[in-house]
Structures are given as C-alpha cells and as structure tokens.
CSV table of C-alpha atoms in Angstrom, one decimal:
chain,number,residue,atom,x,y,z
E,10,MET,CA,79.9,32.0,97.5
E,11,THR,CA,82.0,35.0,98.2
E,12,LEU,CA,85.1,33.2,97.2
E,13,LEU,CA,83.5,31.9,94.0
E,14,GLY,CA,82.3,35.4,93.2
E,15,ARG,CA,85.9,36.7,93.3
E,16,LEU,CA,87.1,34.0,90.8
E,17,SER,CA,87.2,34.7,87.1
E,18,ARG,CA,84.6,33.1,84.8
E,19,GLY,CA,87.0,30.4,83.5
E,20,ASN,CA,88.3,29.4,86.8
E,21,ARG,CA,84.8,29.2,88.3
E,22,THR,CA,83.7,26.9,85.4
E,23,SER,CA,86.6,24.6,85.8
E,24,LEU,CA,86.1,24.3,89.6
E,25,LEU,CA,82.4,23.5,89.2
E,26,ALA,CA,83.2,20.9,86.6
E,27,ARG,CA,85.4,19.1,89.1
E,28,LEU,CA,82.8,19.4,91.9
E,29,ALA,CA,79.8,18.3,89.8
E,30,PRO,CA,79.7,14.7,90.9
E,31,LEU,CA,79.6,15.8,94.6
E,32,ILE,CA,77.0,18.6,94.4
E,33,PRO,CA,73.3,18.2,93.8
E,34,PRO,CA,72.1,19.6,90.4
E,35,ALA,CA,69.9,22.3,91.9
E,36,LEU,CA,72.8,23.8,94.0
E,37,LEU,CA,75.2,23.4,91.1
E,38,GLY,CA,72.9,25.7,89.0
E,39,ARG,CA,72.8,28.4,91.6
E,40,LEU,CA,76.6,28.3,91.9
E,41,ALA,CA,77.1,28.5,88.2
E,42,THR,CA,75.1,31.8,88.0
E,43,PRO,CA,77.3,34.9,88.8
E,44,PRO,CA,76.2,36.8,92.0
E,45,THR,CA,74.6,40.2,91.7
E,46,ARG,CA,74.8,43.0,94.2
E,47,THR,CA,71.6,44.6,95.4
E,48,HIS,CA,71.0,47.8,97.4
E,49,PRO,CA,68.3,48.3,99.9
E,50,ALA,CA,65.6,50.7,98.7
E,51,PRO,CA,65.7,54.1,100.3
E,52,HIS,CA,63.3,54.6,103.2
E,53,HIS,CA,61.1,57.6,103.0
E,54,PRO,CA,58.9,58.6,105.9
E,55,PRO,CA,55.2,58.6,105.0
E,56,ALA,CA,54.0,62.0,104.0
E,57,PRO,CA,51.2,63.5,106.1
E,58,ALA,CA,47.8,63.4,104.7
E,59,PRO,CA,46.3,66.6,103.3
E,60,ASP,CA,44.3,68.6,105.7
E,61,PRO,CA,40.7,68.7,104.5
E,62,ALA,CA,40.1,72.0,106.3
E,63,ARG,CA,42.8,73.7,104.3
E,64,PRO,CA,42.1,73.3,100.6
E,65,ASP,CA,45.3,75.0,99.7
E,66,THR,CA,47.5,72.3,101.4
E,67,PRO,CA,49.5,70.7,98.6
E,68,ALA,CA,49.1,67.0,98.1
E,69,PRO,CA,51.9,64.8,99.4
E,70,ARG,CA,54.7,64.0,96.9
E,71,GLU,CA,55.8,60.5,96.2
E,72,GLY,CA,59.2,59.1,95.3
E,73,PRO,CA,62.6,60.8,95.9
E,74,ALA,CA,61.2,64.3,95.5
E,75,ALA,CA,59.1,63.7,98.6
E,76,SER,CA,62.2,64.3,100.8
E,77,LEU,CA,62.9,67.7,99.4
E,78,PRO,CA,61.5,70.9,101.0
E,79,PRO,CA,58.4,72.4,99.4
E,80,ARG,CA,59.1,74.8,96.6
E,81,PRO,CA,58.2,78.5,97.2
E,82,PRO,CA,55.3,79.8,95.1
E,83,ASP,CA,57.5,82.2,93.2
E,84,ALA,CA,60.1,79.6,92.3
E,85,PRO,CA,60.6,78.7,88.6
E,86,PRO,CA,59.0,75.5,87.3
E,87,ALA,CA,60.9,72.4,88.1
E,88,GLY,CA,63.0,70.9,85.3
E,89,PRO,CA,63.9,67.4,84.6
E,90,ASP,CA,66.7,67.5,87.2
E,91,THR,CA,64.9,69.5,89.8
E,92,ALA,CA,64.2,66.5,92.0
E,93,GLN,CA,67.9,65.5,92.1
E,94,ARG,CA,69.1,69.1,92.9
E,95,PRO,CA,70.0,69.8,96.5
E,96,PRO,CA,68.4,72.7,98.4
E,97,ASP,CA,69.7,76.1,97.7
E,98,ASP,CA,71.2,76.6,101.2
E,99,THR,CA,73.3,73.5,100.7
E,100,ARG,CA,74.9,74.5,97.4
E,101,PRO,CA,78.5,75.8,97.5
E,102,GLN,CA,78.3,79.6,97.5
E,103,ARG,CA,80.3,81.6,94.9
E,104,ASP,CA,83.2,83.6,96.4
E,105,ARG,CA,82.0,87.2,96.3
E,106,THR,CA,85.4,88.6,97.1
E,107,SER,CA,87.1,87.1,94.0
E,108,SER,CA,89.3,89.2,91.8
E,109,ARG,CA,86.5,89.6,89.3
E,110,ALA,CA,84.7,91.9,91.6
E,111,GLU,CA,84.9,95.5,90.5
E,112,PRO,CA,87.0,97.7,92.8
E,113,SER,CA,85.0,100.1,95.0
E,114,ALA,CA,85.5,103.8,94.6
E,115,SER,CA,87.7,105.6,97.2
E,116,PRO,CA,85.7,107.5,99.8
E,117,ALA,CA,85.4,111.2,99.3
E,118,PRO,CA,87.3,113.5,101.6
E,119,THR,CA,85.4,114.3,104.8
E,120,SER,CA,85.4,117.5,106.7
E,121,GLY,CA,87.5,115.8,109.4
E,122,GLY,CA,90.3,115.2,106.9
E,123,THR,CA,90.2,118.8,105.8
E,124,LEU,CA,90.4,120.0,109.3
E,125,HIS,CA,93.4,117.7,109.9
E,126,ALA,CA,95.1,119.1,106.8
E,127,TRP,CA,94.7,122.6,108.0
E,128,ALA,CA,96.0,121.6,111.4
E,129,GLU,CA,99.0,120.1,109.8
E,130,LEU,CA,99.6,123.1,107.6
E,131,LEU,CA,99.4,125.6,110.5
E,132,ARG,CA,101.5,123.4,112.8
E,133,VAL,CA,98.9,123.5,115.6
E,134,SER,CA,101.0,121.2,117.7
E,135,ALA,CA,103.7,124.0,117.9
E,136,LEU,CA,101.2,126.8,118.8
E,137,SER,CA,101.6,126.1,122.5
E,138,THR,CA,105.2,127.5,122.2
E,139,VAL,CA,103.9,130.9,121.1
E,140,PRO,CA,102.0,132.3,124.2
E,141,GLY,CA,105.1,132.0,126.3
E,142,ASP,CA,106.8,134.7,124.2
E,143,ALA,CA,104.4,137.4,125.2
E,144,LEU,CA,104.1,136.2,128.8
E,145,THR,CA,107.9,136.1,129.2
E,146,GLY,CA,108.2,139.6,127.7
E,147,ALA,CA,105.8,140.9,130.3
E,148,ALA,CA,107.5,139.0,133.2
E,149,ALA,CA,110.9,140.3,132.1
E,150,LEU,CA,109.6,143.9,132.9
E,151,GLY,CA,108.2,142.7,136.2
E,152,LEU,CA,104.6,143.4,135.0
E,153,ARG,CA,101.5,141.3,135.3
E,154,PRO,CA,99.9,140.3,132.0
E,155,ASN,CA,97.0,142.6,131.1
E,156,ARG,CA,94.6,143.3,128.2
E,157,ARG,CA,97.3,144.6,125.9
E,158,THR,CA,99.3,141.4,126.7
E,159,ALA,CA,96.4,139.3,125.5
E,160,LEU,CA,96.2,141.4,122.3
E,161,ALA,CA,99.9,140.9,121.7
E,162,LEU,CA,99.5,137.1,122.4
E,163,GLY,CA,96.7,137.0,119.8
E,164,ALA,CA,98.8,138.9,117.3
E,165,SER,CA,101.7,136.4,117.9
E,166,LEU,CA,99.5,133.4,117.3
E,167,CYS,CA,98.1,134.9,114.0
E,168,LEU,CA,101.6,135.9,112.7
E,169,TYR,CA,103.0,132.5,113.7
E,170,GLN,CA,100.3,130.6,111.8
E,171,ALA,CA,100.7,133.0,108.8
E,172,GLY,CA,104.3,132.1,108.7
E,173,MET,CA,103.5,128.4,108.7
E,174,ALA,CA,101.0,128.6,105.9
E,175,LEU,CA,103.4,130.9,103.9
E,176,ASN,CA,106.3,128.5,104.5
E,177,ASP,CA,104.4,125.5,102.9
E,178,TRP,CA,103.2,127.7,100.0
E,179,ALA,CA,106.8,128.8,99.3
E,180,ASP,CA,108.1,125.2,99.6
E,181,ARG,CA,105.4,123.5,97.7
E,182,GLU,CA,107.7,122.4,94.8
E,183,GLU,CA,110.4,121.2,97.2
E,184,ASP,CA,107.8,119.4,99.3
E,185,ALA,CA,106.4,117.7,96.2
E,186,HIS,CA,109.7,115.9,95.9
E,187,ASP,CA,110.9,115.5,99.6
E,188,ARG,CA,107.6,115.6,101.6
E,189,PRO,CA,104.8,114.6,99.2
E,190,HIS,CA,102.6,113.9,102.2
E,191,ARG,CA,102.4,117.6,103.2
E,192,PRO,CA,98.9,119.2,102.7
E,193,ILE,CA,99.7,121.2,99.6
E,194,PRO,CA,101.6,118.6,97.5
E,195,SER,CA,99.1,115.9,98.5
E,196,GLY,CA,96.3,118.0,97.1
E,197,ARG,CA,94.4,118.4,100.4
E,198,ILE,CA,94.9,122.1,100.4
E,199,THR,CA,95.4,124.2,97.3
E,200,PRO,CA,98.3,126.7,97.0
E,201,THR,CA,95.8,129.6,96.6
E,202,ALA,CA,94.1,128.7,99.9
E,203,ALA,CA,97.4,128.5,101.7
E,204,LEU,CA,98.5,131.9,100.4
E,205,THR,CA,95.1,133.4,101.2
E,206,ALA,CA,95.3,132.1,104.7
E,207,ALA,CA,98.8,133.5,105.2
E,208,THR,CA,97.6,137.0,104.0
E,209,VAL,CA,94.4,136.9,106.2
E,210,LEU,CA,96.3,135.8,109.3
E,211,THR,CA,99.0,138.5,108.8
E,212,THR,CA,96.3,141.1,108.5
E,213,ALA,CA,94.5,139.8,111.6
E,214,GLY,CA,97.8,139.8,113.6
E,215,LEU,CA,98.6,143.4,112.7
E,216,THR,CA,95.1,144.5,113.5
E,217,LEU,CA,95.3,143.0,117.0
E,218,ALA,CA,98.7,144.6,117.6
E,219,ALA,CA,97.3,148.0,116.5
E,220,ARG,CA,94.7,147.7,119.3
E,221,ALA,CA,97.5,147.2,121.8
E,222,GLY,CA,99.2,150.6,120.8
E,223,ARG,CA,101.4,152.1,118.3
E,224,PRO,CA,104.7,150.7,119.7
E,225,ALA,CA,103.1,147.2,119.6
E,226,LEU,CA,102.0,147.7,116.0
E,227,ALA,CA,105.6,148.8,115.1
E,228,MET,CA,107.0,145.7,116.7
E,229,ALA,CA,104.4,143.5,115.1
E,230,THR,CA,105.1,145.0,111.7
E,231,ALA,CA,108.8,144.3,112.0
E,232,LEU,CA,107.9,140.8,113.1
E,233,ALA,CA,105.6,140.2,110.1
E,234,ALA,CA,108.2,141.6,107.7
E,235,THR,CA,110.8,139.2,109.1
E,236,VAL,CA,108.5,136.2,108.8
E,237,TRP,CA,107.6,137.0,105.1
E,238,ALA,CA,111.3,137.7,104.3
E,239,TYR,CA,112.3,134.4,105.8
E,240,ASP,CA,109.7,132.3,104.0
E,241,LEU,CA,110.1,133.9,100.6
E,242,ARG,CA,113.8,134.8,100.4
E,243,LEU,CA,116.0,133.9,103.3
E,244,LYS,CA,115.0,130.4,104.3
E,245,HIS,CA,117.5,128.7,102.0
E,246,THR,CA,120.3,131.2,102.5
E,247,PRO,CA,123.0,131.4,105.2
E,248,ALA,CA,120.9,134.2,106.8
E,249,GLY,CA,117.9,131.9,107.3
E,250,PRO,CA,118.6,130.8,110.9
E,251,ALA,CA,119.4,134.4,111.9
E,252,ALA,CA,116.1,135.6,110.4
E,253,MET,CA,114.1,133.0,112.3
E,254,ALA,CA,116.0,133.8,115.6
E,255,THR,CA,115.2,137.5,115.0
E,256,ALA,CA,111.5,136.7,114.5
E,257,ARG,CA,111.3,134.8,117.8
E,258,ALA,CA,113.1,137.5,119.7
E,259,LEU,CA,110.8,140.2,118.2
E,260,ASP,CA,107.8,138.1,119.4
E,261,LEU,CA,109.0,138.3,123.0
E,262,LEU,CA,109.7,142.0,122.7
E,263,LEU,CA,106.2,142.4,121.3
E,264,GLY,CA,104.7,141.1,124.5
E,265,ALA,CA,107.0,143.4,126.5
E,266,THR,CA,106.1,146.4,124.4
E,267,ALA,CA,102.4,145.8,124.5
E,268,THR,CA,102.3,145.2,128.3
E,269,ARG,CA,103.9,148.5,129.3
E,270,PRO,CA,101.5,151.2,130.7
E,271,ALA,CA,99.7,153.3,128.1
E,272,PRO,CA,101.3,156.7,129.1
E,273,ALA,CA,104.8,155.3,128.5
E,274,ALA,CA,103.8,153.7,125.2
E,275,THR,CA,105.6,156.2,122.9
E,276,PRO,CA,108.4,155.5,120.4
E,277,ARG,CA,111.0,157.0,122.8
E,278,ALA,CA,109.7,154.8,125.6
E,279,LEU,CA,110.9,151.7,123.7
E,280,ALA,CA,114.1,152.0,125.8
E,281,GLY,CA,112.0,150.9,128.7
E,282,ILE,CA,111.9,147.3,127.4
E,283,ARG,CA,115.7,146.9,127.9
E,284,PRO,CA,115.1,144.3,130.7
E,285,ALA,CA,113.5,142.1,128.1
E,286,LEU,CA,116.5,142.1,125.8
E,287,PRO,CA,118.5,139.4,127.5
E,288,PRO,CA,115.6,136.9,127.5
E,289,ALA,CA,114.9,137.8,123.9
E,290,LEU,CA,118.5,137.1,123.0
E,291,LEU,CA,118.6,133.8,124.8
E,292,LEU,CA,115.4,132.7,123.2
E,293,GLY,CA,116.7,133.8,119.8
E,294,ALA,CA,119.9,131.8,120.3
E,295,HIS,CA,117.9,128.7,121.0
E,296,THR,CA,115.8,129.3,117.9
E,297,TYR,CA,118.9,129.8,115.8
E,298,ALA,CA,120.3,126.4,116.9
E,299,VAL,CA,117.0,124.6,116.3
E,300,THR,CA,116.6,126.2,112.8
E,301,SER,CA,120.1,125.2,111.9
E,302,VAL,CA,119.3,121.5,112.7
E,303,SER,CA,116.0,121.8,110.8
E,304,ARG,CA,117.8,122.6,107.5
E,305,HIS,CA,118.9,118.9,107.5
E,306,GLU,CA,115.7,117.2,108.6
E,307,ALA,CA,114.7,116.1,105.0
E,308,HIS,CA,117.9,114.3,104.1
E,309,GLY,CA,119.9,114.1,107.4
E,310,GLY,CA,123.6,113.6,107.3
E,311,SER,CA,124.7,116.5,109.5
E,312,THR,CA,126.4,115.7,112.8
E,313,LEU,CA,127.8,119.2,113.3
E,314,ALA,CA,124.5,121.0,113.5
E,315,PRO,CA,123.0,118.8,116.3
E,316,LEU,CA,126.3,119.0,118.3
E,317,ALA,CA,126.3,122.8,118.0
E,318,ALA,CA,122.7,122.9,119.1
E,319,LEU,CA,123.5,120.6,122.0
E,320,THR,CA,126.3,122.9,123.1
E,321,ALA,CA,124.1,126.0,122.7
E,322,ALA,CA,121.5,124.3,125.0
E,323,PHE,CA,123.9,123.9,127.8
E,324,GLY,CA,125.2,127.4,127.4
E,325,ILE,CA,121.7,128.9,127.4
E,326,ALA,CA,120.8,127.0,130.5
E,327,ALA,CA,124.0,128.1,132.3
E,328,LEU,CA,123.3,131.8,131.4
E,329,THR,CA,119.7,131.4,132.5
E,330,THR,CA,120.5,130.0,135.9
E,331,ARG,CA,123.3,132.4,136.7
E,332,ARG,CA,123.0,133.4,140.4
E,333,HIS,CA,123.6,136.8,141.9
E,334,HIS,CA,123.5,135.7,145.5
E,335,THR,CA,125.5,133.2,147.5
E,336,THR,CA,122.3,131.6,149.0
E,337,ALA,CA,119.8,130.3,146.5
E,338,THR,CA,116.4,131.8,146.8
E,339,ALA,CA,113.1,130.0,146.0
E,340,GLY,CA,112.9,131.9,142.6
E,341,GLU,CA,116.4,130.8,141.7
E,342,LEU,CA,115.6,127.2,142.6
E,343,LEU,CA,112.5,127.3,140.4
E,344,ARG,CA,114.5,128.8,137.6
E,345,ALA,CA,117.2,126.1,138.0
E,346,ALA,CA,114.5,123.3,137.9
E,347,LEU,CA,112.9,124.8,134.7
E,348,ALA,CA,116.3,125.2,133.1
E,349,THR,CA,117.1,121.5,133.8
E,350,THR,CA,113.8,120.5,132.2
E,351,TYR,CA,114.8,122.6,129.2
E,352,VAL,CA,118.1,120.8,128.8
E,353,ARG,CA,116.6,117.4,129.3
E,354,THR,CA,113.9,118.1,126.7
E,355,ALA,CA,116.3,119.5,124.1
E,356,ALA,CA,119.5,117.6,124.7
E,357,THR,CA,118.4,113.9,124.5
E,358,PRO,CA,117.0,114.0,120.9
E,359,LEU,CA,119.9,116.3,119.8
E,360,LEU,CA,122.4,113.8,121.1
E,361,HIS,CA,120.7,110.9,119.3
E,362,ALA,CA,120.7,113.0,116.1
E,363,ALA,CA,124.4,113.7,116.5
E,364,LEU,CA,125.2,110.0,117.0
E,365,ASN,CA,123.0,109.0,114.1
E,366,PRO,CA,122.1,111.9,111.7
E,367,SER,CA,119.3,110.1,109.9
E,368,PRO,CA,116.2,112.0,108.8
E,369,PRO,CA,113.9,110.5,111.4
E,370,LEU,CA,116.2,111.3,114.3
E,371,THR,CA,116.9,114.7,112.9
E,372,GLN,CA,113.2,115.5,112.7
E,373,ARG,CA,112.8,114.2,116.3
E,374,ALA,CA,115.6,116.5,117.4
E,375,VAL,CA,113.8,119.5,115.7
E,376,GLY,CA,110.6,118.5,117.4
E,377,GLY,CA,112.3,118.3,120.8
E,378,GLY,CA,113.9,121.7,120.3
E,379,ILE,CA,110.5,123.2,119.5
E,380,ARG,CA,109.0,121.7,122.7
E,381,ALA,CA,112.0,122.8,124.7
E,382,MET,CA,111.0,126.4,124.1
E,383,ILE,CA,108.3,126.1,126.7
E,384,PRO,CA,110.5,125.3,129.7
E,385,LEU,CA,113.0,127.8,128.4
E,386,GLN,CA,110.4,130.5,128.4
E,387,ALA,CA,109.2,129.5,131.8
E,388,ALA,CA,112.8,129.7,133.1
E,389,LEU,CA,113.3,133.1,131.6
E,390,ALA,CA,110.0,134.3,133.2
E,391,ALA,CA,110.9,133.0,136.7
E,392,ARG,CA,112.7,136.1,137.9
E,393,PRO,CA,114.3,135.6,141.4
E,394,GLY,CA,112.4,137.5,144.1
E,395,ASP,CA,109.4,138.2,141.8
E,396,THR,CA,106.2,136.3,142.7
E,397,THR,CA,104.5,137.5,139.5
E,398,GLY,CA,107.3,136.0,137.4
E,399,ALA,CA,107.1,132.7,139.3
E,400,ALA,CA,103.3,132.6,138.6
E,401,THR,CA,103.8,133.4,135.0
E,402,ALA,CA,106.5,130.7,134.7
E,403,LEU,CA,104.2,128.1,136.1
E,404,ALA,CA,101.4,129.2,133.8
E,405,VAL,CA,103.7,128.9,130.8
E,406,MET,CA,104.9,125.5,132.0
E,407,GLY,CA,101.3,124.3,132.1
E,408,LEU,CA,101.3,124.4,128.3
E,409,ALA,CA,103.9,121.6,128.1
E,410,PRO,CA,101.3,118.7,128.4
E,411,LEU,CA,99.2,120.3,125.7
E,412,ALA,CA,102.3,120.4,123.4
E,413,ARG,CA,103.1,116.8,124.0
E,414,THR,CA,99.5,115.7,123.3
E,415,LEU,CA,99.2,117.7,120.1
E,416,ALA,CA,102.6,116.5,118.9
E,417,ARG,CA,101.4,112.9,118.9
E,418,LYS,CA,98.6,113.9,116.5
E,419,VAL,CA,100.2,116.5,114.3
E,420,SER,CA,103.9,116.8,113.5
E,421,PRO,CA,105.3,120.2,114.7
E,422,THR,CA,107.9,120.2,111.9
C-alpha cells in the first residue's frame, strides 16, 4: 500500500485494472481509495479536580489550553490566539542594547578627577626633587637642618608649585594645540583658577621665607622673580634654560641662607654661604641641560640636546666625586655610589632620546633628568668626613622611591 500510495492517480488506476481479475472486489475497493495520513491526538494529563475546601481554586481547563500555565490575576483578558501563544518566558527577548537605545549621558566630574587635575597641574610627582635643595644647602655649610631649614623647605615647595601653575597658565594656548590633555585646555581647571593658585602659592612661599629671616626672604624674592620671569617672558627665548638653572641654584642657596645661625643672618653675612656655591652651580648645570632637552619634548627631533645633556651628566658626576685624598674615605665612597646612581638614572633615557629623538623618548629623558636630581642632591650633600652630610644624603635619597611611585601616576613633565 505504501508503493501504491506513491504512484500517480493514472498509474494506480491502470495497475488496478490489470489486477482486477486476481483481487477480490472488497480488497480492490480499498486499494482504489487513496490513503490518508492521520496524526495521533495529543495526550494531555488529566487536570486535578478542584479542591472543595478552597472555593477560589479555578476549575480545570480542557483542550490545548489545559497545558498552559495559569494566567496571573492582573493579566489582560485572553484573545482568540491566547491559547496558542507560548509562555512569556519562552518568547525571544528584544535586544535592549540595540542601536535604537538612547545614549546615556556622560558622568559628571567627581572630586577625585578634580584632585587628579590639580595634581597634574602642580606636578606633584616632581615635588620630591624639591626638599633636597634646602637640605643640600644646609649640608654644604656643614650644618644640621633646623627650624629655619624647614621654613625654607616649605617656601621652596610653594614657589615650585606656583611656577608649575603659572607655567600652564602661560602656555594654555600652546597646550591647546600640542597637549590638549593638560588640565587647562581640557577644561578640568580654568585659567583663572590656575593663575589664582600661582599667586596664592607665591605669597605663601614668601611668607614662609620671611619667617626664616631677612636674608632668606631676599633669596626667596629673587627666586620668585626668576620663576615668574621664566614662565611669562623667558621660557621660549634662548635665556630660558639659564633662567631655570638660576632658579634651581637659588633654591639651594635659600636653604643655606635660612639654615645659618640667626646672629650671622645679616646682608653682609651672605658671604658665609660660599661653600654652598659649588653645589648650587653643579645643580644649576644639570637643570640647564634638562631644560634644554625639555624644549623639544612636544615635537622631538633634536639629537644634539640629549647628547649635550648626557655629556653634562658625566661631567657633573666627575666633578662631584673629585677626591682630595689618596685613600678613599667612607664619605667619598658614599658620594661615588650616589654619583653613579645619578649617572645611571639620567644617562640611560638621554641615550635613548639621542638615538631616537621621538617625542615619547624625549619626554622620558626629561622625566629621567628630573628624577636624577635626587641622587645628585644626595651626592652633593655627602661631604667627605662629615657624618651630618652623610645622614642628610641618605635622607634625601629616601625620596627616590616616592618619586618613582608618583611618576607612575602623574607625569612630572
């Protein structure tokens, strides 16, 4: 019968006509009728009988709808196709992340973002290079740091941060083109706020220096004038690196001036800080070299500046470790070790920038030169035969881990 069912109507009739003499009439009638396909009726489990103890129990449903889950009380009335509709949890869900969804608004700036912007503006990662100026100035005179040294250190920190804020305020138009991520061009800090911060920090620095004595105030005033002149007038001139070197040297002399005993703190007694002049000049020379490299950090392309700074680093280390005795003392060995650390910190990124003067490597060389100030200050403070100088050198060198940690979070340049 399966074979007959597959034949066409004409072929089946012709075949049955030939077989009619051989097949009984009853069977011949059944074969002449085309077969029909039937499907078994769906099996539905019997619905439980209603509980007579609970009058609110719905009556069992019959038919196909009996296999569907009960409809909640607050659902809309069933339509004609409700019984054939699958449950809600089996329907394909609409993609809620499609492109038709409205974009969410950007989150408002948080206080953490504002604090990070100010940390970036004030170069907090480079602040660890400032205390060594005042401490080295005191060690150069063979004196222990005292209260006036702490005041000079506070004045140095304030004036340094004032110079950083004023620098970004003065360069806001240039940074909008070359460094739009900086706090002022990115809109995180307004130019007025940056200028106000520079003014307030300068006033605070001079106030702290005044409490350390009149000679310290005079040195701090010269330092503040140099910082403002550099940021507003001299930065983009050939005198820019010399102005920055002068500021760093004056910062070291500020610590020496403030640390001297009060009876000798007179204008004529400024000649007493002569022992601090050689360290100030060496620190100024390093600052001059680093500043010359930083003038190319936005666009790169200079090989001469990193090479000159590399040569200067070796020359400064040689002058710092110059021995006066045939036999090396413990202080001279400490100074040699610190000078070696200084060269290693400054020379490696400078060499990379000289070989490939790209902006990223040039910026890395500037950052390495800034961090190299700490071992240089420590080497200058480690006077041979002076235990106070050795202790000061180790204290200054203790700021190096802090400088590395902060540099990973906020750029020092």
